[in-house]
């Protein structure tokens, strides 16, 4: 378990210029953010230059929600890693289940993205997690190991894995603390044995709010959270970031 916790806001396709600026400015003004928390905000692409200026010289770090797996080229509608780097993105979420579902991204495409992001010295936040039917049929261990196997290269230090059960995202359903720890343990053993990875960050994501965050962070082995809906509300982020 790492001492530093990563608190990652995934704004998804929400917030316009004004609301985003208001939220970031309020977060920047927070005085008592927990000293071990790294606060990372991932806005939609078009907001990134604006938010990048706002967080400049603050403790807030910028991330993106995706990038293309090629450096540049004829990929209409996509965004390149070079541009994200130019705009000071330090983290990139890769393989979110909404990308897998709506953009048909599979594990091998996600692996190409992970390789590219790492090659640019940006930190990928690699999402894994099972569907409800995969949990119910008890295939989730196999599914998650397979995702880790394809998406994660060997011999890395401090890779960020976000465990997001798909059935938990935006539903209000959260796995038990025991279930979260089970996935942490299997990730740890799998990464050690198959990937020679001994240090990693393990985030939990899926219906995280200020109440369950406190419970999860204090009673499981997680190194932080990937937060969707609650990350759009200052009142929630205030409680999460100050651990109150
Ligand atoms: P949620 O989303 O917190 O709204 O469930 C989490 C995510 O999809 O990253």
Tab-separated table of N, CA and C in Angstrom, residues 70-151:
chain	number	residue	atom	x	y	z
A	70	UNK	N	-2.197	6.265	-31.437
A	70	UNK	CA	-1.155	6.715	-32.365
A	70	UNK	C	-0.732	8.125	-31.973
A	71	UNK	N	0.513	8.461	-32.333
A	71	UNK	CA	1.014	9.788	-31.947
A	71	UNK	C	0.259	10.922	-32.644
A	72	UNK	N	-0.039	10.715	-33.923
A	72	UNK	CA	-0.765	11.733	-34.708
A	72	UNK	C	-1.283	11.063	-35.975
A	73	UNK	N	-2.060	11.793	-36.763
A	73	UNK	CA	-2.484	11.219	-38.037
A	73	UNK	C	-3.952	11.451	-38.352
A	74	UNK	N	-4.429	10.695	-39.332
A	74	UNK	CA	-5.797	10.875	-39.836
A	74	UNK	C	-6.781	10.109	-38.954
A	75	UNK	N	-7.078	10.661	-37.805
A	75	UNK	CA	-8.010	10.036	-36.859
A	75	UNK	C	-9.030	11.085	-36.434
A	76	UNK	N	-9.994	11.310	-37.334
A	76	UNK	CA	-10.973	12.382	-37.134
A	76	UNK	C	-11.675	12.242	-35.780
A	77	UNK	N	-11.690	13.349	-35.056
A	77	UNK	CA	-12.429	13.373	-33.785
A	77	UNK	C	-11.617	12.921	-32.590
A	78	UNK	N	-10.400	12.423	-32.801
A	78	UNK	CA	-9.599	11.946	-31.670
A	78	UNK	C	-8.627	13.015	-31.166
A	79	UNK	N	-8.042	12.752	-30.021
A	79	UNK	CA	-7.083	13.711	-29.446
A	79	UNK	C	-5.748	13.028	-29.206
A	80	UNK	N	-4.686	13.759	-29.539
A	80	UNK	CA	-3.354	13.146	-29.471
A	80	UNK	C	-2.694	13.363	-28.121
A	81	UNK	N	-1.827	12.433	-27.802
A	81	UNK	CA	-1.060	12.507	-26.559
A	81	UNK	C	-0.151	13.751	-26.532
A	82	UNK	N	0.374	14.110	-27.720
A	82	UNK	CA	1.286	15.277	-27.780
A	82	UNK	C	0.561	16.535	-27.283
A	83	UNK	N	-0.690	16.688	-27.736
A	83	UNK	CA	-1.456	17.876	-27.357
A	83	UNK	C	-1.796	17.851	-25.863
A	84	UNK	N	-2.059	16.671	-25.361
A	84	UNK	CA	-2.360	16.552	-23.926
A	84	UNK	C	-1.110	16.884	-23.106
A	85	UNK	N	0.035	16.437	-23.609
A	85	UNK	CA	1.293	16.729	-22.924
A	85	UNK	C	1.590	18.236	-22.964
A	86	UNK	N	1.369	18.824	-24.149
A	86	UNK	CA	1.572	20.279	-24.284
A	86	UNK	C	0.717	21.064	-23.300
A	87	UNK	N	-0.464	20.514	-23.011
A	87	UNK	CA	-1.385	21.180	-22.079
A	87	UNK	C	-1.200	20.715	-20.632
A	88	UNK	N	-0.065	20.056	-20.399
A	88	UNK	CA	0.369	19.707	-19.032
A	88	UNK	C	-0.478	18.646	-18.325
A	89	UNK	N	-1.024	17.722	-19.114
A	89	UNK	CA	-1.703	16.587	-18.485
A	89	UNK	C	-0.657	15.639	-17.926
A	90	UNK	N	-0.796	15.281	-16.677
A	90	UNK	CA	0.179	14.401	-16.024
A	90	UNK	C	-0.328	12.960	-15.936
A	91	UNK	N	-1.617	12.787	-16.070
A	91	UNK	CA	-2.250	11.458	-15.982
A	91	UNK	C	-3.228	11.304	-17.139
A	92	UNK	N	-3.431	10.080	-17.607
A	92	UNK	CA	-4.481	9.837	-18.606
A	92	UNK	C	-5.239	8.562	-18.223
A	93	UNK	N	-6.544	8.690	-18.096
A	93	UNK	CA	-7.380	7.514	-17.843
A	93	UNK	C	-7.416	6.699	-19.139
A	94	UNK	N	-7.167	5.422	-19.020
A	94	UNK	CA	-7.128	4.553	-20.197
A	94	UNK	C	-8.002	3.331	-19.929
A	95	UNK	N	-8.844	2.996	-20.905
A	95	UNK	CA	-9.639	1.769	-20.782
A	95	UNK	C	-10.831	1.880	-19.861
A	96	UNK	N	-11.347	3.102	-19.686
A	96	UNK	CA	-12.566	3.240	-18.882
A	96	UNK	C	-13.677	2.393	-19.505
A	97	UNK	N	-14.543	1.854	-18.671
A	97	UNK	CA	-15.570	0.928	-19.201
A	97	UNK	C	-16.516	1.630	-20.177
A	98	UNK	N	-16.650	2.967	-20.038
A	98	UNK	CA	-17.501	3.669	-21.015
A	98	UNK	C	-16.812	3.744	-22.382
A	99	UNK	N	-15.502	3.779	-22.409
A	99	UNK	CA	-14.765	3.693	-23.690
A	99	UNK	C	-14.883	2.271	-24.250
A	100	UNK	N	-14.788	1.296	-23.347
A	100	UNK	CA	-14.908	-0.095	-23.813
A	100	UNK	C	-16.305	-0.318	-24.385
A	101	UNK	N	-17.325	0.199	-23.697
A	101	UNK	CA	-18.711	-0.051	-24.103
A	101	UNK	C	-19.134	0.765	-25.331
A	102	UNK	N	-18.886	2.071	-25.303
A	102	UNK	CA	-19.430	2.926	-26.372
A	102	UNK	C	-18.486	3.112	-27.540
A	103	UNK	N	-17.210	2.822	-27.349
A	103	UNK	CA	-16.245	3.009	-28.441
A	103	UNK	C	-15.546	1.703	-28.803
A	104	UNK	N	-16.102	0.625	-28.285
A	104	UNK	CA	-15.622	-0.720	-28.643
A	104	UNK	C	-14.123	-0.897	-28.421
A	105	UNK	N	-13.586	-0.276	-27.393
A	105	UNK	CA	-12.156	-0.462	-27.109
A	105	UNK	C	-11.944	-1.812	-26.431
A	106	UNK	N	-11.000	-2.572	-26.933
A	106	UNK	CA	-10.712	-3.853	-26.283
A	106	UNK	C	-9.344	-3.785	-25.587
A	107	UNK	N	-8.992	-4.870	-24.923
A	107	UNK	CA	-7.766	-4.854	-24.120
A	107	UNK	C	-6.514	-4.578	-24.958
A	108	UNK	N	-6.482	-5.054	-26.205
A	108	UNK	CA	-5.246	-4.820	-26.976
A	108	UNK	C	-5.135	-3.361	-27.432
A	109	UNK	N	-6.269	-2.713	-27.707
A	109	UNK	CA	-6.207	-1.270	-28.023
A	109	UNK	C	-5.766	-0.503	-26.767
A	110	UNK	N	-6.327	-0.920	-25.636
A	110	UNK	CA	-5.979	-0.242	-24.377
A	110	UNK	C	-4.479	-0.398	-24.101
A	111	UNK	N	-3.938	-1.595	-24.372
A	111	UNK	CA	-2.505	-1.808	-24.174
A	111	UNK	C	-1.663	-0.872	-25.045
A	112	UNK	N	-2.124	-0.661	-26.293
A	112	UNK	CA	-1.376	0.263	-27.167
A	112	UNK	C	-1.374	1.670	-26.578
A	113	UNK	N	-2.511	2.050	-25.994
A	113	UNK	CA	-2.591	3.381	-25.378
A	113	UNK	C	-1.668	3.460	-24.161
A	114	UNK	N	-1.692	2.407	-23.339
A	114	UNK	CA	-0.838	2.391	-22.141
A	114	UNK	C	0.631	2.543	-22.556
A	115	UNK	N	1.046	1.795	-23.584
A	115	UNK	CA	2.443	1.868	-24.044
A	115	UNK	C	2.799	3.275	-24.519
A	116	UNK	N	1.894	3.882	-25.282
A	116	UNK	CA	2.165	5.232	-25.797
A	116	UNK	C	2.254	6.246	-24.651
A	117	UNK	N	1.293	6.164	-23.734
A	117	UNK	CA	1.266	7.111	-22.609
A	117	UNK	C	2.563	6.984	-21.797
A	118	UNK	N	2.962	5.751	-21.514
A	118	UNK	CA	4.198	5.543	-20.741
A	118	UNK	C	5.414	6.079	-21.494
A	119	UNK	N	5.410	5.905	-22.817
A	119	UNK	CA	6.558	6.363	-23.610
A	119	UNK	C	6.704	7.890	-23.574
A	120	UNK	N	5.620	8.570	-23.257
A	120	UNK	CA	5.650	10.043	-23.168
A	120	UNK	C	5.826	10.522	-21.728
A	121	UNK	N	6.141	9.573	-20.840
A	121	UNK	CA	6.355	9.894	-19.416
A	121	UNK	C	5.118	10.529	-18.769
A	122	UNK	N	3.961	10.107	-19.226
A	122	UNK	CA	2.701	10.487	-18.573
A	122	UNK	C	2.216	9.222	-17.872
A	123	UNK	N	1.436	9.404	-16.805
A	123	UNK	CA	1.007	8.221	-16.038
A	123	UNK	C	-0.377	7.762	-16.496
A	124	UNK	N	-0.466	6.532	-17.008
A	124	UNK	CA	-1.792	6.019	-17.329
A	124	UNK	C	-2.525	5.558	-16.063
A	125	UNK	N	-3.814	5.799	-16.031
A	125	UNK	CA	-4.665	5.234	-14.965
A	125	UNK	C	-5.479	4.159	-15.670
A	126	UNK	N	-5.080	2.916	-15.476
A	126	UNK	CA	-5.640	1.836	-16.291
A	126	UNK	C	-6.855	1.218	-15.582
A	127	UNK	N	-8.003	1.294	-16.262
A	127	UNK	CA	-9.244	0.811	-15.642
A	127	UNK	C	-9.501	-0.652	-15.976
A	128	UNK	N	-9.845	-1.398	-14.943
A	128	UNK	CA	-10.276	-2.787	-15.135
A	128	UNK	C	-11.551	-2.984	-14.304
A	129	UNK	N	-12.289	-4.025	-14.622
A	129	UNK	CA	-13.500	-4.305	-13.835
A	129	UNK	C	-14.456	-5.176	-14.619
A	130	UNK	N	-15.279	-5.896	-13.858
A	130	UNK	CA	-16.165	-6.875	-14.474
A	130	UNK	C	-17.582	-6.355	-14.647
A	131	UNK	N	-18.326	-6.971	-15.560
A	131	UNK	CA	-19.749	-6.693	-15.738
A	131	UNK	C	-20.528	-7.422	-14.638
A	132	UNK	N	-21.769	-7.023	-14.448
A	132	UNK	CA	-22.594	-7.671	-13.424
A	132	UNK	C	-22.723	-9.173	-13.669
A	133	UNK	N	-22.972	-9.527	-14.938
A	133	UNK	CA	-23.157	-10.963	-15.210
A	133	UNK	C	-21.858	-11.752	-14.967
A	134	UNK	N	-20.732	-11.087	-15.118
A	134	UNK	CA	-19.459	-11.763	-14.856
A	134	UNK	C	-19.236	-11.957	-13.352
A	135	UNK	N	-19.722	-11.015	-12.565
A	135	UNK	CA	-19.627	-11.202	-11.102
A	135	UNK	C	-20.598	-12.285	-10.656
A	136	UNK	N	-21.818	-12.184	-11.173
A	136	UNK	CA	-22.824	-13.163	-10.730
A	136	UNK	C	-22.433	-14.594	-11.087
A	137	UNK	N	-21.772	-14.747	-12.256
A	137	UNK	CA	-21.386	-16.106	-12.645
A	137	UNK	C	-19.991	-16.479	-12.117
A	138	UNK	N	-19.474	-15.610	-11.225
A	138	UNK	CA	-18.182	-15.866	-10.550
A	138	UNK	C	-16.997	-15.959	-11.519
A	139	UNK	N	-17.152	-15.291	-12.688
A	139	UNK	CA	-16.030	-15.299	-13.630
A	139	UNK	C	-15.141	-14.067	-13.461
A	140	UNK	N	-15.440	-13.231	-12.465
A	140	UNK	CA	-14.765	-11.937	-12.389
A	140	UNK	C	-13.260	-12.032	-12.152
A	141	UNK	N	-12.823	-13.033	-11.422
A	141	UNK	CA	-11.383	-13.150	-11.151
A	141	UNK	C	-10.633	-13.370	-12.468
A	142	UNK	N	-11.172	-14.286	-13.271
A	142	UNK	CA	-10.550	-14.596	-14.555
A	142	UNK	C	-10.554	-13.361	-15.477
A	143	UNK	N	-11.684	-12.658	-15.483
A	143	UNK	CA	-11.843	-11.480	-16.349
A	143	UNK	C	-10.819	-10.402	-15.966
A	144	UNK	N	-10.721	-10.146	-14.672
A	144	UNK	CA	-9.819	-9.068	-14.225
A	144	UNK	C	-8.352	-9.451	-14.472
A	145	UNK	N	-8.016	-10.693	-14.217
A	145	UNK	CA	-6.632	-11.131	-14.475
A	145	UNK	C	-6.306	-11.011	-15.963
A	146	UNK	N	-7.263	-11.364	-16.776
A	146	UNK	CA	-7.049	-11.281	-18.222
A	146	UNK	C	-6.869	-9.820	-18.669
A	147	UNK	N	-7.672	-8.928	-18.108
A	147	UNK	CA	-7.527	-7.501	-18.437
A	147	UNK	C	-6.146	-7.003	-18.022
A	148	UNK	N	-5.738	-7.386	-16.814
A	148	UNK	CA	-4.413	-6.951	-16.333
A	148	UNK	C	-3.314	-7.533	-17.215
A	149	UNK	N	-3.495	-8.784	-17.589
A	149	UNK	CA	-2.465	-9.456	-18.375
A	149	UNK	C	-2.235	-8.750	-19.712
A	150	UNK	N	-3.324	-8.386	-20.386
A	150	UNK	CA	-3.160	-7.775	-21.709
A	150	UNK	C	-2.806	-6.285	-21.601
A	151	UNK	N	-3.429	-5.589	-20.667
A	151	UNK	CA	-3.297	-4.116	-20.644
A	151	UNK	C	-2.004	-3.616	-19.995
